[in-house]
Short mmCIF file of C-alpha atoms in Angstrom, two decimals:
data_model
loop_
_atom_site.label_atom_id
_atom_site.label_comp_id
_atom_site.label_asym_id
_atom_site.label_seq_id
_atom_site.Cartn_x
_atom_site.Cartn_y
_atom_site.Cartn_z
CA MET A 6 -0.02 -0.11 -0.09
CA SER A 7 1.35 3.50 -0.87
CA LYS A 8 1.32 6.19 1.49
CA ARG A 9 2.46 9.70 0.96
CA ILE A 10 3.29 12.91 2.82
CA CYS A 11 3.74 16.48 1.46
CA LEU A 12 6.17 18.65 3.32
CA LEU A 13 4.80 22.24 2.74
CA PHE A 14 5.46 25.62 4.32
CA LEU A 15 2.67 28.23 3.75
CA SER A 16 3.79 31.26 5.69
CA ALA A 17 6.76 32.95 3.78
CA PHE A 18 9.73 34.31 5.49
CA ALA A 19 8.48 33.66 9.17
CA VAL A 20 11.20 33.43 11.70
CA CYS A 21 9.34 30.76 13.74
CA LEU A 22 8.57 27.76 11.55
CA PHE A 23 5.06 26.28 11.96
CA LEU A 24 4.15 22.75 10.65
CA SER A 25 1.81 22.84 7.72
CA GLY A 26 1.24 20.01 5.24
CA CYS A 27 -0.90 17.22 3.68
CA VAL A 28 -1.25 13.54 4.07
CA ASP A 29 -3.37 10.90 2.78
CA GLN A 30 -3.57 7.79 5.05
CA HIS A 31 -6.20 6.05 2.87
CA PRO A 32 -4.98 6.02 -0.65
CA GLU A 33 -7.23 3.22 -1.59
CA LYS A 34 -10.13 5.40 -0.96
CA SER A 35 -9.01 8.58 -2.53
CA THR A 36 -6.20 9.82 -4.60
CA GLU A 37 -6.48 13.32 -3.29
CA ALA A 38 -4.40 14.32 -0.26
CA TYR A 39 -6.22 16.41 2.30
CA THR A 40 -4.51 19.60 3.97
CA ALA A 41 -3.77 19.41 7.68
CA GLN A 42 -2.66 22.14 9.82
CA GLY A 43 -0.32 22.23 12.91
CA ASN A 44 -0.48 18.97 14.82
CA GLY A 45 -2.10 17.08 12.00
CA GLN A 46 1.19 17.52 10.03
CA THR A 47 3.25 16.39 13.13
CA GLY A 48 1.13 13.18 13.24
CA ALA A 49 1.76 12.63 9.56
CA VAL A 50 5.61 13.17 9.99
CA GLU A 51 5.69 10.81 13.09
CA ALA A 52 3.73 8.21 11.01
CA ALA A 53 6.24 8.51 8.14
CA ARG A 54 9.07 8.07 10.74
CA GLU A 55 7.45 4.89 12.11
CA ARG A 56 7.35 3.44 8.67
CA VAL A 57 11.00 4.00 8.22
CA ILE A 58 11.79 2.42 11.43
CA ALA A 59 9.71 -0.54 10.55
CA LEU A 60 12.07 -1.16 7.54
CA GLY A 61 14.63 -2.46 10.00
CA ARG A 62 17.27 -1.17 7.43
CA ALA A 63 18.37 2.28 5.89
CA PRO A 64 15.79 3.27 3.58
CA ARG A 65 16.32 3.20 -0.18
CA ILE A 66 15.74 6.96 -1.26
CA VAL A 67 15.66 8.56 -4.77
CA ALA A 68 16.04 12.22 -5.06
CA THR A 69 14.37 13.47 -8.29
CA SER A 70 15.76 17.09 -8.41
CA PRO A 71 19.02 18.73 -7.82
CA ALA A 72 17.63 20.69 -4.94
CA ALA A 73 16.34 17.50 -3.29
CA ALA A 74 19.71 15.85 -3.73
CA GLN A 75 21.46 18.98 -2.17
CA ILE A 76 19.36 18.68 0.95
CA CYS A 77 19.88 14.89 1.41
CA GLU A 78 23.52 15.59 1.16
CA LYS A 79 23.40 18.23 3.89
CA LEU A 80 21.44 15.64 6.01
CA GLU A 81 24.03 13.08 5.15
CA LEU A 82 21.57 10.53 3.68
CA ASN A 83 22.43 7.73 1.29
CA LEU A 84 20.66 7.63 -2.00
CA VAL A 85 19.94 4.94 -4.58
CA GLY A 86 19.20 7.26 -7.48
CA VAL A 87 19.20 10.83 -8.61
CA CYS A 88 17.86 13.00 -11.51
CA SER A 89 19.94 13.69 -14.54
CA SER A 90 20.70 17.35 -14.71
CA THR A 91 23.12 19.92 -15.81
CA ALA A 92 22.73 21.67 -12.28
CA GLU A 93 24.96 20.69 -9.39
CA ILE A 94 24.49 17.21 -8.00
CA PRO A 95 26.62 16.64 -5.00
CA ASP A 96 29.86 14.64 -5.43
CA ARG A 97 28.57 11.98 -2.97
CA TYR A 98 26.01 11.06 -5.57
CA GLN A 99 27.87 11.36 -8.82
CA ASP A 100 28.16 7.63 -9.43
CA LEU A 101 24.42 6.72 -8.80
CA PRO A 102 22.02 5.68 -11.42
CA THR A 103 20.01 8.57 -13.01
CA ILE A 104 16.24 8.46 -13.35
CA GLY A 105 15.82 11.24 -15.88
CA THR A 106 14.99 14.89 -15.38
CA ALA A 107 13.27 16.33 -12.39
CA MET A 108 10.09 17.07 -14.60
CA SER A 109 9.94 13.75 -16.40
CA PRO A 110 11.56 10.98 -14.48
CA ASP A 111 11.65 7.49 -16.23
CA MET A 112 9.33 5.40 -14.36
CA GLU A 113 10.67 2.14 -15.47
CA ILE A 114 14.03 3.02 -14.15
CA LEU A 115 12.74 4.53 -10.96
CA ALA A 116 10.65 1.38 -10.30
CA SER A 117 13.76 -0.81 -10.90
CA LEU A 118 15.59 0.83 -8.15
CA SER A 119 12.86 -0.37 -5.77
CA PRO A 120 13.02 2.96 -3.66
CA ASP A 121 11.32 3.07 -0.07
CA TRP A 122 11.00 6.74 -0.51
CA ILE A 123 10.92 9.32 -3.34
CA LEU A 124 11.79 12.91 -2.83
CA SER A 125 10.48 15.70 -5.20
CA PRO A 126 9.72 19.39 -5.29
CA SER A 127 6.08 20.29 -4.51
CA SER A 128 6.07 22.45 -7.43
CA LEU A 129 5.77 19.19 -9.71
CA GLN A 130 3.17 17.48 -7.52
CA SER A 131 0.38 17.86 -9.87
CA ASP A 132 2.64 16.28 -12.55
CA LEU A 133 4.17 13.29 -10.60
CA GLN A 134 1.92 12.17 -8.01
CA SER A 135 -0.32 10.22 -10.22
CA LYS A 136 2.82 8.44 -11.58
CA TYR A 137 4.18 7.72 -8.16
CA GLU A 138 0.81 6.13 -7.10
CA THR A 139 1.58 3.19 -9.30
CA LEU A 140 4.81 2.34 -7.32
CA ASN A 141 4.89 0.44 -4.10
CA SER A 142 6.77 3.36 -2.56
CA ASP A 143 6.30 6.43 -0.07
CA TRP A 144 7.16 9.63 -1.20
CA ALA A 145 7.44 13.36 0.01
CA PHE A 146 7.08 16.50 -1.98
CA LEU A 147 9.15 19.19 -0.60
CA ASN A 148 8.09 22.72 -0.56
CA LEU A 149 11.06 24.55 -2.21
CA ARG A 150 9.17 27.62 -3.23
CA SER A 151 10.80 29.75 -0.49
CA VAL A 152 13.82 29.54 1.74
CA PRO A 153 11.77 28.89 5.04
CA GLY A 154 9.87 26.17 3.06
CA MET A 155 13.09 24.44 2.34
CA TYR A 156 13.99 24.63 6.00
CA GLN A 157 10.73 23.43 7.12
CA SER A 158 11.05 20.43 4.83
CA ILE A 159 14.55 19.94 6.01
CA GLU A 160 13.23 19.81 9.74
CA GLU A 161 10.60 17.22 8.88
CA LEU A 162 12.94 14.99 6.73
CA GLY A 163 15.30 15.19 9.74
CA VAL A 164 12.45 13.57 11.80
CA ILE A 165 11.49 10.99 9.28
CA PHE A 166 14.98 9.75 8.57
CA ASP A 167 16.64 10.16 12.03
CA ARG A 168 18.62 13.14 10.98
CA GLU A 169 17.22 15.72 13.54
CA GLN A 170 20.67 16.89 14.69
CA GLN A 171 21.85 17.79 11.11
CA ALA A 172 18.39 19.37 10.47
CA ARG A 173 18.69 21.45 13.71
CA GLU A 174 22.19 22.64 12.83
CA LEU A 175 21.07 23.68 9.32
CA THR A 176 17.99 25.47 10.66
CA ASP A 177 19.98 27.26 13.40
CA GLU A 178 22.37 28.66 10.60
CA TYR A 179 19.52 29.79 8.67
CA GLN A 180 17.77 31.57 11.57
CA GLU A 181 21.10 33.47 12.30
CA PHE A 182 21.53 34.34 8.70
CA TYR A 183 17.82 35.66 8.46
CA GLN A 184 18.31 37.67 11.75
CA ASN A 185 21.40 39.30 10.47
CA PHE A 186 19.98 39.99 7.00
CA GLN A 187 16.86 41.67 8.33
CA GLU A 188 19.06 44.07 10.39
CA GLU A 189 21.06 44.78 7.32
CA ILE A 190 18.20 45.86 5.16
CA ALA A 191 16.16 47.59 8.04
CA GLY A 192 15.15 50.99 7.19
CA LYS A 193 15.87 50.84 3.41
CA GLU A 194 13.79 51.65 0.61
CA HIS A 195 11.28 49.13 -0.67
CA PRO A 196 11.38 49.43 -4.45
CA LYS A 197 8.71 48.14 -6.82
CA VAL A 198 10.01 45.16 -8.79
CA LEU A 199 8.94 43.29 -11.93
CA ILE A 200 10.33 39.90 -12.22
CA LEU A 201 10.55 38.20 -15.57
CA MET A 202 11.11 34.42 -15.90
CA GLY A 203 12.19 33.45 -19.32
CA LEU A 204 12.41 30.52 -21.70
CA PRO A 205 13.65 30.80 -25.11
CA GLY A 206 11.01 32.66 -27.03
CA SER A 207 8.63 33.59 -24.32
CA TYR A 208 8.65 34.79 -20.66
CA VAL A 209 6.11 35.03 -17.78
CA ILE A 210 5.81 37.08 -14.68
CA ALA A 211 7.13 35.51 -11.37
CA THR A 212 4.91 36.51 -8.40
CA GLU A 213 5.86 36.58 -4.82
CA LYS A 214 4.58 32.79 -4.67
CA SER A 215 7.67 31.74 -6.84
CA TYR A 216 11.09 31.06 -5.27
CA ILE A 217 12.63 34.18 -6.95
CA GLY A 218 9.81 36.26 -5.88
CA SER A 219 10.05 35.09 -2.29
CA LEU A 220 13.76 36.04 -2.50
CA ALA A 221 12.76 39.50 -3.78
CA ALA A 222 10.22 39.89 -1.01
CA LEU A 223 12.83 38.79 1.73
CA ALA A 224 15.26 41.34 0.29
CA GLY A 225 12.67 44.22 1.01
CA ALA A 226 11.17 44.48 -2.50
CA GLU A 227 7.54 44.95 -3.35
CA ASN A 228 6.33 42.74 -6.29
CA VAL A 229 4.16 44.66 -8.61
CA TYR A 230 2.18 41.46 -9.08
CA GLU A 231 1.53 40.40 -5.45
CA ASP A 232 -1.42 38.50 -4.06
CA GLN A 233 -1.99 36.58 -7.29
CA GLY A 234 -2.48 33.15 -5.79
CA GLN A 235 -0.07 31.50 -8.30
CA GLU A 236 3.67 31.41 -8.95
CA PHE A 237 3.61 32.60 -12.55
CA LEU A 238 1.35 34.96 -14.79
CA THR A 239 1.07 35.50 -18.56
CA VAL A 240 0.74 39.26 -18.82
CA ASN A 241 1.19 41.66 -21.79
CA THR A 242 3.71 44.54 -21.67
CA GLU A 243 1.10 47.05 -21.60
CA ASP A 244 -0.39 45.86 -18.43
CA MET A 245 3.30 45.59 -16.90
CA LYS A 246 3.74 49.34 -17.85
CA THR A 247 0.60 50.25 -15.88
CA LYS A 248 2.58 48.85 -12.69
CA GLU A 249 5.63 51.12 -13.44
CA PRO A 250 8.25 49.04 -11.48
CA ASP A 251 11.29 50.78 -10.22
CA ILE A 252 13.36 47.65 -11.03
CA ILE A 253 13.08 44.92 -13.52
CA LEU A 254 14.67 41.53 -12.72
CA ARG A 255 15.18 39.07 -15.55
CA ALA A 256 15.89 35.36 -14.87
CA ALA A 257 15.91 32.07 -16.83
CA HIS A 258 13.79 28.88 -16.33
CA ALA A 259 16.32 27.15 -18.39
CA LEU A 260 18.82 27.56 -21.12
CA PRO A 261 20.19 30.77 -19.54
CA ASP A 262 22.44 31.91 -22.42
CA GLN A 263 19.55 31.65 -24.94
CA VAL A 264 17.22 33.35 -22.65
CA ALA A 265 19.67 36.16 -22.03
CA GLU A 266 19.81 36.80 -25.93
CA MET A 267 16.08 36.72 -26.07
CA PHE A 268 15.72 39.31 -23.36
CA ALA A 269 18.41 41.56 -24.79
CA GLU A 270 16.59 41.28 -28.34
CA ASP A 271 13.16 41.95 -26.95
CA PHE A 272 14.32 44.88 -24.89
CA LYS A 273 16.05 46.32 -28.06
CA THR A 274 13.34 45.71 -30.57
CA ASN A 275 10.11 46.10 -28.49
CA ASP A 276 9.37 49.72 -28.39
CA ILE A 277 7.37 49.76 -25.17
CA TRP A 278 10.24 48.81 -22.99
CA LYS A 279 12.00 52.20 -23.51
CA HIS A 280 8.98 53.87 -21.94
CA PHE A 281 9.49 51.93 -18.55
CA ASP A 282 11.09 54.11 -15.96
CA ALA A 283 13.33 51.15 -15.00
CA VAL A 284 14.89 51.02 -18.25
CA LYS A 285 15.26 54.70 -18.54
CA ASN A 286 17.13 54.65 -15.20
CA GLY A 287 19.18 51.70 -16.03
CA ARG A 288 17.76 49.59 -13.43
CA VAL A 289 17.24 46.29 -15.36
CA TYR A 290 19.25 43.30 -13.97
CA ASP A 291 19.88 39.80 -15.32
CA LEU A 292 20.00 37.23 -12.56
CA THR A 293 22.43 34.30 -12.80
CA TYR A 294 20.98 30.81 -13.47
CA GLU A 295 23.21 29.22 -10.94
CA ASN A 296 21.49 31.29 -7.91
CA PHE A 297 18.09 31.72 -9.22
CA GLY A 298 16.54 28.55 -10.28
CA MET A 299 13.05 27.36 -9.82
CA SER A 300 13.69 25.71 -6.40
CA ALA A 301 15.19 27.00 -3.02
CA THR A 302 18.82 25.96 -2.78
CA PHE A 303 21.64 26.56 -0.18
CA ARG A 304 22.98 29.15 -2.51
CA TYR A 305 20.20 31.67 -1.37
CA PRO A 306 22.74 33.85 0.45
CA LYS A 307 24.38 34.77 -2.75
CA ALA A 308 21.08 35.27 -4.37
CA LEU A 309 19.81 37.58 -1.77
CA ALA A 310 23.08 39.55 -1.86
CA THR A 311 22.60 39.83 -5.72
CA ILE A 312 18.93 41.20 -5.24
CA GLU A 313 19.92 43.58 -2.54
CA ILE A 314 22.43 45.15 -4.59
CA GLY A 315 19.96 45.69 -7.42
CA THR A 316 17.11 46.72 -5.17
CA THR A 317 18.63 48.70 -2.42
CA VAL A 318 21.85 50.24 -3.70
CA ASP A 319 21.87 53.02 -6.30
CA VAL A 320 25.49 53.95 -7.03
CA GLU A 321 27.22 55.45 -10.01
CA ASN A 322 30.94 55.72 -9.57
CA GLU A 323 31.47 53.15 -6.52
CA LEU A 324 31.50 49.46 -5.87
CA VAL A 325 29.35 47.91 -3.08
CA ILE A 326 29.70 44.14 -2.24
CA ILE A 327 27.12 42.84 0.05
CA GLY A 328 27.18 39.56 1.65
CA SER A 329 25.64 37.65 4.50
CA LYS A 330 28.12 38.97 7.00
CA GLY A 331 28.50 42.68 5.99
CA ARG A 332 29.68 44.80 3.07
CA ILE A 333 32.60 46.17 1.35
CA THR A 334 32.59 49.74 -0.26
CA VAL A 335 35.00 51.09 -2.79
CA PRO A 336 34.19 54.66 -3.06
CA ASN A 337 34.73 56.79 -5.92
CA ASP A 338 36.74 55.12 -8.76
CA TRP A 339 35.65 51.45 -8.00
CA TRP A 340 38.02 49.86 -10.55
CA ASN A 341 41.07 51.33 -8.18
CA THR A 342 40.88 49.27 -4.78
CA GLY A 343 43.76 51.26 -3.41
CA TYR A 344 41.22 52.42 -0.61
CA PHE A 345 38.21 50.40 0.51
CA GLU A 346 35.92 50.04 3.58
CA ALA A 347 34.51 47.05 5.30
CA LYS A 348 31.27 47.03 7.50
CA VAL A 349 31.46 43.52 9.46
CA GLU A 350 28.21 42.43 11.16
CA GLY A 351 28.60 42.77 14.86
CA GLN A 352 31.29 45.38 14.79
CA GLU A 353 30.56 49.05 15.52
CA PHE A 354 33.06 50.80 13.41
CA LEU A 355 34.17 50.60 9.89
CA LYS A 356 37.41 49.01 8.91
CA ARG A 357 39.30 50.93 6.33
CA TYR A 358 42.21 49.73 4.09
CA SER A 359 44.60 51.62 2.10
CA PHE A 360 47.18 50.39 -0.33
CA ASN A 361 49.46 52.38 -2.42
CA PHE A 362 49.07 50.79 -5.97
CA GLU A 363 50.80 52.45 -8.80
CA GLY A 364 48.82 52.93 -12.01
CA ASN A 365 45.98 50.58 -12.78
CA GLY A 366 47.63 47.38 -11.75
CA LEU A 367 48.82 46.13 -15.17
CA ARG A 368 52.39 46.88 -14.38
CA TYR A 369 52.27 44.32 -11.65
CA LEU A 370 50.98 41.64 -13.83
CA LEU A 371 53.73 42.43 -16.52
CA GLN A 372 56.30 42.29 -13.96
CA GLU A 373 55.19 38.93 -12.79
CA LEU A 374 55.08 37.64 -16.31
CA MET A 375 58.78 38.88 -16.86
CA ILE A 376 59.74 37.02 -13.64
CA MET A 377 57.96 33.80 -14.76
CA ILE A 378 59.73 33.98 -18.08
CA ARG A 379 63.08 34.58 -16.51
CA ASP A 380 62.66 31.74 -14.04
CA ARG A 381 61.05 29.59 -16.63
CA ARG A 382 58.04 28.65 -14.59
CA THR A 383 54.27 28.48 -15.29
CA LYS A 384 52.91 28.94 -11.91
CA CYS A 385 52.10 32.42 -10.88
CA THR A 386 52.96 33.19 -7.22
CA ARG A 387 51.63 36.78 -7.04
CA PHE A 388 48.19 36.24 -8.82
CA PHE A 389 46.39 33.04 -8.09
CA TYR A 390 44.29 31.07 -10.51
CA GLU A 391 41.26 31.15 -8.41
CA GLU A 392 41.64 34.94 -8.27
CA SER A 393 41.88 35.06 -12.02
CA GLU A 394 38.64 32.92 -12.52
CA THR A 395 36.81 35.08 -10.17
CA LEU A 396 37.77 38.33 -11.89
CA ALA A 397 36.81 36.83 -15.25
CA GLU A 398 33.36 35.83 -14.01
CA LEU A 399 33.03 39.35 -12.44
CA LEU A 400 33.81 41.07 -15.69
CA LYS A 401 31.58 38.68 -17.56
CA THR A 402 28.66 39.74 -15.11
CA ILE A 403 29.49 43.50 -15.49
CA ASP A 404 29.46 43.09 -19.32
CA GLN A 405 26.01 41.51 -19.43
#
């Protein structure tokens, strides 16, 4: 008999996490799960835990999305299968059998793995639940539409699979980050944002119900399409113009390079875009696919730092780097880092750094090159490979 549990979190960005979810204990009577609040979900989680204990062995678990696999890795869970994806799959699971994409798993391969549990994003529940019902397996749909939803799912998985200590450590880290981040953005402006989620040839509006929309809300932005009751909307540009967003954020659902080209071409050729204040003021930002996917991941601190730069910082001739532990400011000529300031969380005063660089830095590179040629070596001791890679990525981002 197949039983199922959905791990959901309905209240976005609450510091105190409340249990909320759905469970159907009688699948032979109905294929619909009912929603239970509070203690109802606690009972469902405990029942799932008992079923795992009753196995008398480690459960055979399949994670059907990269985000689900990353959660399992953090909880130190062994898997028997993962999805095939271009996104990051933890090294721990690299050699496991793959069951197809997150959106369309191969049910024959999945069944062959004889899983006790299948873990999938709740955003795909309507597509996958009927397929899972044909298997003699339990499953959980994880709410990855927001960061708090992800951590609520982590807490519940910790209970089910006897990983409560690992889950508690992860949740404590998040709550500390959340508190620090809220203090960081306190008192700042709340700009109106329009979020476009693109596929090659088309795009939709991301509301605050979507993961990227929830991140924008956490960063203090006001979504011009709020309270819509669904994650994505199809809206014409004329209606978007009536909302007059302060900022436009553009992200990719898939194929990010093609989507970036599509957005660039559309904003160039579609005459209406030039009438948007956000376009006139140069406040249109492309979000990286690595940090802004369809599901919540542990890259959310980087994602939030990116959004905060776009939504709360309006600078012309200076560089501001915002992270989870503070910010670094290079005033005036940002390309010349001879002087910069650091504001670290928990410290009352700014830290100031000054370096007497000569010129724009190229002479130091040329000097090191000459020394390398003279010494007949290929390894640079002044400019490390990782630094070179990071600078190249930064320049690529700036050039977009």
